[in-house]
mmCIF file with all atom_site columns, C-alpha atoms and ligand atoms in Angstrom:
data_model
loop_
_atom_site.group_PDB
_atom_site.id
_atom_site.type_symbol
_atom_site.label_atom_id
_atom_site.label_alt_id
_atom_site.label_comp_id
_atom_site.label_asym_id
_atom_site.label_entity_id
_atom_site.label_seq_id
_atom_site.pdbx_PDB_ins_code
_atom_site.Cartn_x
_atom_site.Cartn_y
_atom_site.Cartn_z
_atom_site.occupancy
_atom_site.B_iso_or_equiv
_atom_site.pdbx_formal_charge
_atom_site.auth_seq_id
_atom_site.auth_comp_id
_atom_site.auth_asym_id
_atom_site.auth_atom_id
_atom_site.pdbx_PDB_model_num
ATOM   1   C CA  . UNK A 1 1   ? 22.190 12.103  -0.397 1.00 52.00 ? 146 UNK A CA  1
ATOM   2   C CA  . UNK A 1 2   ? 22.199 11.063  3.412  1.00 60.00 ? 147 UNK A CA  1
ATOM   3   C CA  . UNK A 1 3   ? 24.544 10.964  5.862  1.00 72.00 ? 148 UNK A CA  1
ATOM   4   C CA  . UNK A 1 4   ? 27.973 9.029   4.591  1.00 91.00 ? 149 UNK A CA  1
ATOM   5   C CA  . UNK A 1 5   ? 29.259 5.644   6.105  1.00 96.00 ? 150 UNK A CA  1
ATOM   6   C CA  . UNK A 1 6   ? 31.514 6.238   9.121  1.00 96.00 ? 151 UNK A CA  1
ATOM   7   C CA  . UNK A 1 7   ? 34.675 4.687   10.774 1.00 97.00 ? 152 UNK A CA  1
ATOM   8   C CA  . UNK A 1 8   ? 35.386 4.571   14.394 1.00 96.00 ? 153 UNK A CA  1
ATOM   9   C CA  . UNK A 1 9   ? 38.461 2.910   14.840 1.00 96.00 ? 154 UNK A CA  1
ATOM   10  C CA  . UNK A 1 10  ? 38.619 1.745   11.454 1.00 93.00 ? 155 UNK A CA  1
ATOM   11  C CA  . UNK A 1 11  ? 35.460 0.049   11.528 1.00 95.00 ? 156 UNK A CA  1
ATOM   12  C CA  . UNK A 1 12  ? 32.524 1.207   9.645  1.00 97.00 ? 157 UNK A CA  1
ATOM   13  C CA  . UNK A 1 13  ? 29.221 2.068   10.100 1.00 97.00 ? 158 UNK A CA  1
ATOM   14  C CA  . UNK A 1 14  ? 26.193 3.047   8.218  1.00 97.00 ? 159 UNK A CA  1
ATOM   15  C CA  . UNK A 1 15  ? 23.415 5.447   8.880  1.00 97.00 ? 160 UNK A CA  1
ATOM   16  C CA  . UNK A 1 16  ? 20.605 3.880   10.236 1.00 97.00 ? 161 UNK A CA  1
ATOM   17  C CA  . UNK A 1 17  ? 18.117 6.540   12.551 1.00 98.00 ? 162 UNK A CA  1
ATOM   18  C CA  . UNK A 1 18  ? 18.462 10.086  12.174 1.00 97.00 ? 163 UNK A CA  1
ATOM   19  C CA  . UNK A 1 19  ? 18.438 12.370  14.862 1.00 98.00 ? 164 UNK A CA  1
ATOM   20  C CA  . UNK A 1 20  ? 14.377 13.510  13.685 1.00 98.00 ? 165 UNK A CA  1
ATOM   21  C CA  . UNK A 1 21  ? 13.321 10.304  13.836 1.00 98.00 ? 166 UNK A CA  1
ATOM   22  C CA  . UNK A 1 22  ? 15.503 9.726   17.620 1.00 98.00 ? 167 UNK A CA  1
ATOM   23  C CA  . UNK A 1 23  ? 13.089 12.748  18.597 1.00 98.00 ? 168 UNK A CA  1
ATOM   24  C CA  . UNK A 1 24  ? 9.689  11.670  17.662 1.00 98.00 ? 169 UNK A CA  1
ATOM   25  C CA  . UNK A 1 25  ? 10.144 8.487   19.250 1.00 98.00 ? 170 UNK A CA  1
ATOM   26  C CA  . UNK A 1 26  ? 11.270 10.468  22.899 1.00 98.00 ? 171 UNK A CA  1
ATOM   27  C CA  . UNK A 1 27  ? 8.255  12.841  22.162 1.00 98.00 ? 172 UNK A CA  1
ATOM   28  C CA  . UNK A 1 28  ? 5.856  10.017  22.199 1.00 98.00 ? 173 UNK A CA  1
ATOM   29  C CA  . UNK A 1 29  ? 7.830  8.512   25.404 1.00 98.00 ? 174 UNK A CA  1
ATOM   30  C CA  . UNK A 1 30  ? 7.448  11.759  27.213 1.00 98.00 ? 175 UNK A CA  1
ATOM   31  C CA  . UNK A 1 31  ? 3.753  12.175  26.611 1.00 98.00 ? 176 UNK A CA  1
ATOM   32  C CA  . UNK A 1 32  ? 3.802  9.151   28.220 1.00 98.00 ? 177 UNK A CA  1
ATOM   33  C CA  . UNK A 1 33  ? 5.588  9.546   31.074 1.00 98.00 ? 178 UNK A CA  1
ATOM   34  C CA  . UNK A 1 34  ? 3.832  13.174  31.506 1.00 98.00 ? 179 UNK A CA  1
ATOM   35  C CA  . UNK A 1 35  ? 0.359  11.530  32.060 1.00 98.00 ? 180 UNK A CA  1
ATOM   36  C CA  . UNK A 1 36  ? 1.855  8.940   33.969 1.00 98.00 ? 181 UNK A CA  1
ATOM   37  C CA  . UNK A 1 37  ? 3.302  10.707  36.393 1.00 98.00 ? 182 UNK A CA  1
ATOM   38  C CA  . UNK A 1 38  ? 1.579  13.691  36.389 1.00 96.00 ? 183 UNK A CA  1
ATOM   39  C CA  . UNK A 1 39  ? 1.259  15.001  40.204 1.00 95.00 ? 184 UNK A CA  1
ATOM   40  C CA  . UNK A 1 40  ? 4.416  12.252  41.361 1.00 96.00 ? 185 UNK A CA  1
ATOM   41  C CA  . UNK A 1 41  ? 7.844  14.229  41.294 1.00 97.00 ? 186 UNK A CA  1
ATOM   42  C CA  . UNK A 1 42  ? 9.772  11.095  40.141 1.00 98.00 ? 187 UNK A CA  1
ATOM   43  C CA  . UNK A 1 43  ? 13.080 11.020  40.767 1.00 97.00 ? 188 UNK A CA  1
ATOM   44  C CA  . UNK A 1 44  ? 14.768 9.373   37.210 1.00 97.00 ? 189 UNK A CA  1
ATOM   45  C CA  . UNK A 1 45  ? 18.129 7.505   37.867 1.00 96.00 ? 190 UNK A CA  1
ATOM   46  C CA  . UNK A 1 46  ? 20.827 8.062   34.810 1.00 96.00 ? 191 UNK A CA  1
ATOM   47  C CA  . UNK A 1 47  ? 22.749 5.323   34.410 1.00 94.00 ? 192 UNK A CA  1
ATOM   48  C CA  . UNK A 1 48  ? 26.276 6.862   32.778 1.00 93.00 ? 193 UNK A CA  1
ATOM   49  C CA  . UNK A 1 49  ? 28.084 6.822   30.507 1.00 93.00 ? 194 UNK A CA  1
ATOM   50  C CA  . UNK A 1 50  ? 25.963 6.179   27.597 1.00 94.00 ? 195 UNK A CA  1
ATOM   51  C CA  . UNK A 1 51  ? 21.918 7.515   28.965 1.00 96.00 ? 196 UNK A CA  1
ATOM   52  C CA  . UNK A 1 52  ? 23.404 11.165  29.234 1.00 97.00 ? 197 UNK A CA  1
ATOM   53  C CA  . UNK A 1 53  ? 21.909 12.146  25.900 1.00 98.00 ? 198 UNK A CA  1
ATOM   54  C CA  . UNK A 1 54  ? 18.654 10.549  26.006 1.00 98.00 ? 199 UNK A CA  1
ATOM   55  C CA  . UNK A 1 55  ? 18.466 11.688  29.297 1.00 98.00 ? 200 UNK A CA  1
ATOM   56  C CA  . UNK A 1 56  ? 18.885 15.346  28.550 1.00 98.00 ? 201 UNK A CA  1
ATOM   57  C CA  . UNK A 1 57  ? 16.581 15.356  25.656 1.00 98.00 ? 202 UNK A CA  1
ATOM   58  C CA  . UNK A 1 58  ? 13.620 12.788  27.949 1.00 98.00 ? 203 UNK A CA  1
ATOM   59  C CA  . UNK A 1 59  ? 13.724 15.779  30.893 1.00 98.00 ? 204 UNK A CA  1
ATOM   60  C CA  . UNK A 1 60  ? 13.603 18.692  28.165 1.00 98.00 ? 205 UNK A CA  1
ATOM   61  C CA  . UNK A 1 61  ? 10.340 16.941  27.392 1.00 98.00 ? 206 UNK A CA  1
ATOM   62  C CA  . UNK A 1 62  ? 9.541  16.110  31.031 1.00 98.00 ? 207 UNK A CA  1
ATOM   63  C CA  . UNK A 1 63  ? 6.528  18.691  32.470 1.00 97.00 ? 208 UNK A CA  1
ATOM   64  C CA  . UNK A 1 64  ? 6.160  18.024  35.966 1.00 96.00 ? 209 UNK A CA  1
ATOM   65  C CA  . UNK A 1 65  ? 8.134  18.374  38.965 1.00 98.00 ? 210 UNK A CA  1
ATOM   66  C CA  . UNK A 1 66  ? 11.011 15.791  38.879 1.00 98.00 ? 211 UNK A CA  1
ATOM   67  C CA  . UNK A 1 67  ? 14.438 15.265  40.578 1.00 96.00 ? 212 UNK A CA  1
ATOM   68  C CA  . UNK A 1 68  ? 17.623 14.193  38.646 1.00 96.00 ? 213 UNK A CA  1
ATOM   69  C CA  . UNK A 1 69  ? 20.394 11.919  39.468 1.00 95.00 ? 214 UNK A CA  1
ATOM   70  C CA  . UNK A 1 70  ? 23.117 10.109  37.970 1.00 94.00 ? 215 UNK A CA  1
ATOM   71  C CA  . UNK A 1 71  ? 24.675 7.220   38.701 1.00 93.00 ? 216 UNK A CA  1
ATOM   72  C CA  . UNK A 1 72  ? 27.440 4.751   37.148 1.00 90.00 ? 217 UNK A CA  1
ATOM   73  C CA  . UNK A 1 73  ? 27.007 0.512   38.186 1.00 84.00 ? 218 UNK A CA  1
ATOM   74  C CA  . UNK A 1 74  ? 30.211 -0.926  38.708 1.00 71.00 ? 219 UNK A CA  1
ATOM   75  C CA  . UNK A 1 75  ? 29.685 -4.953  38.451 1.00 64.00 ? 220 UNK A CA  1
ATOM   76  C CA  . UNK A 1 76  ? 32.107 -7.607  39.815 1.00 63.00 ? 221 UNK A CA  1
ATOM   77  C CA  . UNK A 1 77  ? 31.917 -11.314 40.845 1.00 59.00 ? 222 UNK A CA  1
ATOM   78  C CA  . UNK A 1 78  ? 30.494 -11.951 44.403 1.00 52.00 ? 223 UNK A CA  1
ATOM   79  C CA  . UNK A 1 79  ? 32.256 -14.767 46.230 1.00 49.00 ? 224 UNK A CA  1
ATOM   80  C CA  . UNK A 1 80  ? 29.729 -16.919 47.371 1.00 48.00 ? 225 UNK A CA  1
ATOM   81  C CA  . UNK A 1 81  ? 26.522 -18.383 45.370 1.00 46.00 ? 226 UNK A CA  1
ATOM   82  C CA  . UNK A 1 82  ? 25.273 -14.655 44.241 1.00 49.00 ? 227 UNK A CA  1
ATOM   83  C CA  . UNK A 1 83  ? 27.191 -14.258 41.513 1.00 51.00 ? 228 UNK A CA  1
ATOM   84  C CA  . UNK A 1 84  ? 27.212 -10.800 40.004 1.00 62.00 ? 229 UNK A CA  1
ATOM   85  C CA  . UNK A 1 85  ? 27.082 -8.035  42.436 1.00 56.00 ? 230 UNK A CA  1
ATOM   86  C CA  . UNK A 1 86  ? 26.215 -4.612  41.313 1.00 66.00 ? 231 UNK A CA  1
ATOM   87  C CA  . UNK A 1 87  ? 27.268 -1.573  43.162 1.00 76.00 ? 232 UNK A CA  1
ATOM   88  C CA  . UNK A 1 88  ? 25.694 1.441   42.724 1.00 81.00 ? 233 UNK A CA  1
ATOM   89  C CA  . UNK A 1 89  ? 28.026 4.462   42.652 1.00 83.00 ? 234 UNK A CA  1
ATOM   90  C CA  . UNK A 1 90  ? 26.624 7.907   43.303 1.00 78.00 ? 235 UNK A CA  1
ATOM   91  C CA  . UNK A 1 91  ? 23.312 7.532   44.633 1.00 83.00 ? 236 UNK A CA  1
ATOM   92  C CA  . UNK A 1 92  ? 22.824 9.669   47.459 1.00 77.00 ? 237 UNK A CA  1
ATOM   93  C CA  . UNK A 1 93  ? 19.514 9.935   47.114 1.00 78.00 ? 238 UNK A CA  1
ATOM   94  C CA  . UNK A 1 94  ? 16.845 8.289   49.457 1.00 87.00 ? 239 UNK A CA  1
ATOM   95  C CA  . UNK A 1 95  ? 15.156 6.373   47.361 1.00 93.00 ? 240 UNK A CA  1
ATOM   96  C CA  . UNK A 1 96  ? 12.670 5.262   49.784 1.00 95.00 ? 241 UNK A CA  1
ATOM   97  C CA  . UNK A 1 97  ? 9.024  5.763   48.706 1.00 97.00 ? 242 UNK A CA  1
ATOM   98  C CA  . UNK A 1 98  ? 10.089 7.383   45.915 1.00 97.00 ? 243 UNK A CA  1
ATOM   99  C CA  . UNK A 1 99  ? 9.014  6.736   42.253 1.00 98.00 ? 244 UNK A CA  1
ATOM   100 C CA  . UNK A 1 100 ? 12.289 5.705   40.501 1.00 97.00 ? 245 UNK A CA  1
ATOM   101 C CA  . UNK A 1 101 ? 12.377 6.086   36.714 1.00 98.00 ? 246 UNK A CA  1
ATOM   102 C CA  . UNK A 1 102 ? 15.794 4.388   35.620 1.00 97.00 ? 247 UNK A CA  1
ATOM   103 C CA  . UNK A 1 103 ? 16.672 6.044   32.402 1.00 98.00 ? 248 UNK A CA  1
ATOM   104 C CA  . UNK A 1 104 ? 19.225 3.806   30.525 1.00 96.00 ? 249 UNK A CA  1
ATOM   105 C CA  . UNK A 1 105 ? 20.397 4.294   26.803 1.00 96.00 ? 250 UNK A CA  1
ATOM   106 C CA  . UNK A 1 106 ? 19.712 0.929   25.530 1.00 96.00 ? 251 UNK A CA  1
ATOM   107 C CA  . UNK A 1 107 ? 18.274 -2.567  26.947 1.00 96.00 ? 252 UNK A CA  1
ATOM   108 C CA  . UNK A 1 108 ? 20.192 -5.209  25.143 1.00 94.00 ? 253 UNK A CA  1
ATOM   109 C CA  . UNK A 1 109 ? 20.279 -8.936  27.181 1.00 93.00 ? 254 UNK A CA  1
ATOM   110 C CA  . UNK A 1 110 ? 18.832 -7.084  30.048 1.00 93.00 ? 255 UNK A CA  1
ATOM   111 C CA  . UNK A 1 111 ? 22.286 -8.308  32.135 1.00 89.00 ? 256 UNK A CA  1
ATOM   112 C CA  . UNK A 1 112 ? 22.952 -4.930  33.592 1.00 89.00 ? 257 UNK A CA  1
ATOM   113 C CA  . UNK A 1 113 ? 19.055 -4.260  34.545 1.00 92.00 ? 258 UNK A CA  1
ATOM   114 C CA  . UNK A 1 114 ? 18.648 -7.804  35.993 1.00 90.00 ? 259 UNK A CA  1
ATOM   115 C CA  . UNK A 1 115 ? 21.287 -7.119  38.486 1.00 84.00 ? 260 UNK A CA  1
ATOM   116 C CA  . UNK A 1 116 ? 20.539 -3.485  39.074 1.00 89.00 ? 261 UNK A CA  1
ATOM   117 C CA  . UNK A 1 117 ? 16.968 -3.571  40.218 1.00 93.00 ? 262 UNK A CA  1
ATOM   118 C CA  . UNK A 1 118 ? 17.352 -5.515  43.560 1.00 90.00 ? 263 UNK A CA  1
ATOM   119 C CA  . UNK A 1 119 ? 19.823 -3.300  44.450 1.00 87.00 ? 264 UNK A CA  1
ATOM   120 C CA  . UNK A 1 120 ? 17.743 -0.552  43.976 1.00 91.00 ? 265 UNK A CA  1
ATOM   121 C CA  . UNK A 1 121 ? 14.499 -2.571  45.550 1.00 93.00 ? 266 UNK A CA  1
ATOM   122 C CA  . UNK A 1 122 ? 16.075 -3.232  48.745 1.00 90.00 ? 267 UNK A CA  1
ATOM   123 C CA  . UNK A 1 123 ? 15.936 0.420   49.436 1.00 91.00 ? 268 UNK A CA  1
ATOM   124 C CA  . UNK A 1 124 ? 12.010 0.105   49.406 1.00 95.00 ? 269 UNK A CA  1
ATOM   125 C CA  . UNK A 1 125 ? 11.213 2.524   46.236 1.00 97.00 ? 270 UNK A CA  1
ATOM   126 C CA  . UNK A 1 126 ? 7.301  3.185   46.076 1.00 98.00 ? 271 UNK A CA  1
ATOM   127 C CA  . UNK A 1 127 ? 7.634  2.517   42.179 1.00 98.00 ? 272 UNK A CA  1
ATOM   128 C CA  . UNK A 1 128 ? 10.387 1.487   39.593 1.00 98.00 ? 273 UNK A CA  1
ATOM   129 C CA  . UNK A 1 129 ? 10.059 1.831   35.898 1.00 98.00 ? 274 UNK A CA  1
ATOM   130 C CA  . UNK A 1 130 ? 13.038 1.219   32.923 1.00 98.00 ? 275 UNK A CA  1
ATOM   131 C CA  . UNK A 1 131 ? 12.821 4.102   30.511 1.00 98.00 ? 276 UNK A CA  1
ATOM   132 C CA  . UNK A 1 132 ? 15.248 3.342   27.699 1.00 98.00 ? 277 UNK A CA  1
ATOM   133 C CA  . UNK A 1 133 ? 16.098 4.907   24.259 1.00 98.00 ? 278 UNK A CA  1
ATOM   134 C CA  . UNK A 1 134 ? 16.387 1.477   22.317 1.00 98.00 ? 279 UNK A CA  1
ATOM   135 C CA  . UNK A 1 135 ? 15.185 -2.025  23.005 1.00 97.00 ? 280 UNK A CA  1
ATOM   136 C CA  . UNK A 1 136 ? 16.276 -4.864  21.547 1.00 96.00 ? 281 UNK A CA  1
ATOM   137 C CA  . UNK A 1 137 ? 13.486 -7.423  22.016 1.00 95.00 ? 282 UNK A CA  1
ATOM   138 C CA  . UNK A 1 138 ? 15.512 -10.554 20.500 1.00 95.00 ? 283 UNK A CA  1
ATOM   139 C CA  . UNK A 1 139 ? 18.693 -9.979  22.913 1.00 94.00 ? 284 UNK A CA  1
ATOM   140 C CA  . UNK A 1 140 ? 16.631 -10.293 26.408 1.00 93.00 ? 285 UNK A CA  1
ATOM   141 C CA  . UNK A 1 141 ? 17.440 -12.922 28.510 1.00 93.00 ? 286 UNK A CA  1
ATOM   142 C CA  . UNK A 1 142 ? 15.757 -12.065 31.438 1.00 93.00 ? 287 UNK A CA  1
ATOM   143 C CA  . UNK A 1 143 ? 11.846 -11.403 32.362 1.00 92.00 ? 288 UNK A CA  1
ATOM   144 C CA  . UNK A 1 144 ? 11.796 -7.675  33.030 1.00 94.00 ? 289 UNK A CA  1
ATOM   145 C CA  . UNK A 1 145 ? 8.887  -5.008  33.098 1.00 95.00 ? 290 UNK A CA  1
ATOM   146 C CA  . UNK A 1 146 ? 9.554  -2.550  30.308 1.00 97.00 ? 291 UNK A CA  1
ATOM   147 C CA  . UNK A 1 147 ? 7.343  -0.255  30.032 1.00 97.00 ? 292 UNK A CA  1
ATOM   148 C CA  . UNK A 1 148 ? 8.772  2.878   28.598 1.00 98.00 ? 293 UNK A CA  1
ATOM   149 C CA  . UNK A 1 149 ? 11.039 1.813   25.669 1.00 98.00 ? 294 UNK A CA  1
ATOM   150 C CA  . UNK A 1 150 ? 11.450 5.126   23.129 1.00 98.00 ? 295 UNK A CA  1
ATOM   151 C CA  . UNK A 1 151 ? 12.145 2.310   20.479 1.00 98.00 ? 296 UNK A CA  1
ATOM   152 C CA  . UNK A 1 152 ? 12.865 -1.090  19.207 1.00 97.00 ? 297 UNK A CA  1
ATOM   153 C CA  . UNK A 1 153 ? 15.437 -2.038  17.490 1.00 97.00 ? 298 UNK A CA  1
ATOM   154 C CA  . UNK A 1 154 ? 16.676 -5.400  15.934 1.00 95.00 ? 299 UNK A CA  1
ATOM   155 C CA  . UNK A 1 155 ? 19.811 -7.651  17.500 1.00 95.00 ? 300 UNK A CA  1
ATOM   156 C CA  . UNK A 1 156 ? 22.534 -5.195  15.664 1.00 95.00 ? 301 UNK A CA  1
ATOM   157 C CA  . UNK A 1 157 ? 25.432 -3.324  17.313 1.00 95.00 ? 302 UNK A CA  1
ATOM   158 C CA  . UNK A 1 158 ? 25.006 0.562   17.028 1.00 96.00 ? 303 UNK A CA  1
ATOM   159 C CA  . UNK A 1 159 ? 26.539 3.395   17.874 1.00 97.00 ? 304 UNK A CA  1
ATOM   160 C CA  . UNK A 1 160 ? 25.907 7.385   18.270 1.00 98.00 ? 305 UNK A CA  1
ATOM   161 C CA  . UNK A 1 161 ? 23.484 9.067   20.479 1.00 98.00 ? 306 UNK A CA  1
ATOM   162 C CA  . UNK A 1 162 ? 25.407 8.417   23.642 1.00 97.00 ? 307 UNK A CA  1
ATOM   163 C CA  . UNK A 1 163 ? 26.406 4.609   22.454 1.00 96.00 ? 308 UNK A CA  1
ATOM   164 C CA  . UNK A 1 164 ? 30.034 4.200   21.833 1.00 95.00 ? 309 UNK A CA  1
ATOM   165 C CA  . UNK A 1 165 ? 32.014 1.999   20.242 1.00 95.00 ? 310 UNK A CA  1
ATOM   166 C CA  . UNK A 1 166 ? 35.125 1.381   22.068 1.00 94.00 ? 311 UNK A CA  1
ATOM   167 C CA  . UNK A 1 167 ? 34.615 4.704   23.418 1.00 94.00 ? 312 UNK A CA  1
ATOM   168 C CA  . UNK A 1 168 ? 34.472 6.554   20.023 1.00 96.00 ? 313 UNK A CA  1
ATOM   169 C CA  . UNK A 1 169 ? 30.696 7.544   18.553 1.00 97.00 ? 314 UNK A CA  1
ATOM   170 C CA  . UNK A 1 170 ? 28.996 9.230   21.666 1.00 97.00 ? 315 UNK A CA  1
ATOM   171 C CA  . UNK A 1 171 ? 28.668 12.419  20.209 1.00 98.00 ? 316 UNK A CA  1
ATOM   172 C CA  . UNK A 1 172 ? 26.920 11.405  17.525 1.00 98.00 ? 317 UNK A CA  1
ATOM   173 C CA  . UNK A 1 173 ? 23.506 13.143  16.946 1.00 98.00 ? 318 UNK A CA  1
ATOM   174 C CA  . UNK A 1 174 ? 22.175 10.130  14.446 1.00 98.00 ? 319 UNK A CA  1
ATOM   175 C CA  . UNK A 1 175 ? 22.621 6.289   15.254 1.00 98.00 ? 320 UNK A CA  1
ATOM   176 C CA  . UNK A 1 176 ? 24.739 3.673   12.889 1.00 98.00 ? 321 UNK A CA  1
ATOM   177 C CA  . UNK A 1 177 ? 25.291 0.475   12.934 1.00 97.00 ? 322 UNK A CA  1
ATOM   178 C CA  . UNK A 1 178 ? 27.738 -1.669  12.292 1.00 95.00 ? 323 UNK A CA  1
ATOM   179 C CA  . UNK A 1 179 ? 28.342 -2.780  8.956  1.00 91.00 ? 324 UNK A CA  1
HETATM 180 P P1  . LIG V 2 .   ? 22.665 -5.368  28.688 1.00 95.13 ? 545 LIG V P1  1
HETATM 181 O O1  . LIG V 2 .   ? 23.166 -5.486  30.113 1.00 95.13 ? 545 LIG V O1  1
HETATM 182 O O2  . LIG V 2 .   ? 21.186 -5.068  28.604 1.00 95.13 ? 545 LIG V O2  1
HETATM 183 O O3  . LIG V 2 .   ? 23.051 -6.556  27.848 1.00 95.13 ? 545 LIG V O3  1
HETATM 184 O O4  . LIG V 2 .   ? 23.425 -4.188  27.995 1.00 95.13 ? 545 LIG V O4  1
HETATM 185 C C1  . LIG V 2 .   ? 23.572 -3.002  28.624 1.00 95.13 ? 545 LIG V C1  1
HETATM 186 C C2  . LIG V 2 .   ? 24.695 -2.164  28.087 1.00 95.13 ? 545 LIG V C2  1
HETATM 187 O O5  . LIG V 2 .   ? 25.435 -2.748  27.011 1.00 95.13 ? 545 LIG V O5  1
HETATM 188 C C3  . LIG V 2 .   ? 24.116 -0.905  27.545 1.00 95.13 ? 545 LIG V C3  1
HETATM 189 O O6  . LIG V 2 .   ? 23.858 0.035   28.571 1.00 95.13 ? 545 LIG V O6  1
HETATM 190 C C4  . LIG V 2 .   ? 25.196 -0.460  26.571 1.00 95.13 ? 545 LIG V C4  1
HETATM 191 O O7  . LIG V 2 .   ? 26.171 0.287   27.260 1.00 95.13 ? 545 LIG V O7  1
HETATM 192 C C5  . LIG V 2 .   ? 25.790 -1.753  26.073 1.00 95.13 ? 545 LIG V C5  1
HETATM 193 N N1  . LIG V 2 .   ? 25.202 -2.086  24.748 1.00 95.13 ? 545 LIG V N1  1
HETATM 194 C C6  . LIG V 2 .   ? 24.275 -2.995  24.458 1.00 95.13 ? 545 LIG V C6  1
HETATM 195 N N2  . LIG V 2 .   ? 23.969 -3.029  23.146 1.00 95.13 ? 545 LIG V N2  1
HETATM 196 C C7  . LIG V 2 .   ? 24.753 -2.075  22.582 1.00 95.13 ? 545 LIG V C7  1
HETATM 197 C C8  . LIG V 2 .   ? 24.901 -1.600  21.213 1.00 95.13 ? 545 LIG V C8  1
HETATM 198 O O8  . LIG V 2 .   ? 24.253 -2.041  20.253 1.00 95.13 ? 545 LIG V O8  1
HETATM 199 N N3  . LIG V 2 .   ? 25.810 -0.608  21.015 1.00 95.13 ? 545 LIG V N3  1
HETATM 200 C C9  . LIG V 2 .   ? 26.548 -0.069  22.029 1.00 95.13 ? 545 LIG V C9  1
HETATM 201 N N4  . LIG V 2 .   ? 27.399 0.900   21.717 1.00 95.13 ? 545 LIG V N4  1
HETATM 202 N N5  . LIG V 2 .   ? 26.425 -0.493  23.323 1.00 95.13 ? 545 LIG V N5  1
HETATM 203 C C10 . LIG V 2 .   ? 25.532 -1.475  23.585 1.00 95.13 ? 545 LIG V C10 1
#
């Protein structure tokens, strides 16, 4: 049978990962991560509002010591040549020396990441990492190190598992996508 086709806001989506298949992906991500950083006490950086989920199930999975925090990026335009300016809200953390694993629910033109990471580099981190819960390989526009994607997924819209879709679908244990 399955799961049926959805609507969130009267648009519909079909199944398209189940939550099983969500969780062998993150256990093969955190086996990763545990031999990575196996001694390090990272401290992972949640972007909100969509890495909450994947975050709680990558730190279930997470042996070693480790420190938590979560943060929200608020982007506007800069005034002068810089363009986009990200600020990062709720980072109280010193990040200096520290190695920073940014946990993000999905990595789509890379945009958000792009603009992100010097932000956090001018604090002088030891070590930065992207771990992400989907990847979509065909959207990125910029050259970024990503080393700990759970999985890959093609250039479709989807929703559930933290993802929303116009702020509907978050709660939703499986993924869809949009039909
Ligand atoms: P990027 O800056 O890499 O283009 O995209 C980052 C953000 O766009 C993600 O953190 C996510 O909030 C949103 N996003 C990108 N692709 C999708 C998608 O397929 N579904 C949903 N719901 N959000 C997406």
């Amino acid at each position: 049978m399955g799961h049926p086709v959805i609507t969130l806001h009267n648009k519909a989506f079909r199944p398209y990962l189940s939550a099983d298949e969500i969780a062998a992906a993150i256990d093969q991500l955190a086996s990763r991560l545990n031999a990575d950083y196996a001694g390090r006490r990272p401290l992972f950086v949640v972007v909100l509002t969509g890495g909450f989920m994947f975050a709680a199930d990558l730190l279930k999975r997470f042996t070693g010591d480790c420190e938590i925090v979560f943060i929200r990026v608020a982007s506007y335009e800069g005034t002068g040549s810089t363009g986009k300016v990200q600020e990062i809200m709720g980072l109280r953390e010193d990040v200096q020396g520290r190695d920073i694993i940014l946990v993000e629910d999905i990595v789509d033109t890379g945009t958000t990441l792009h603009h992100l990471l010097p932000t956090l580099q001018a604090n002088h981190p030891a070590s930065i990492e992207i771990a992400a819960m989907f990847y979509k390989p065909d959207s990125l526009r910029y050259p970024l190190t990503l080393n700990y994607m759970a999985m890959e997924i093609p250039n479709d819209f989807v929703v559930g598992y933290g993802l929303d879709y116009d702020g509907l679908g978050r709660n939703l244990p499986d993924v869809y996508v949009a039909e």
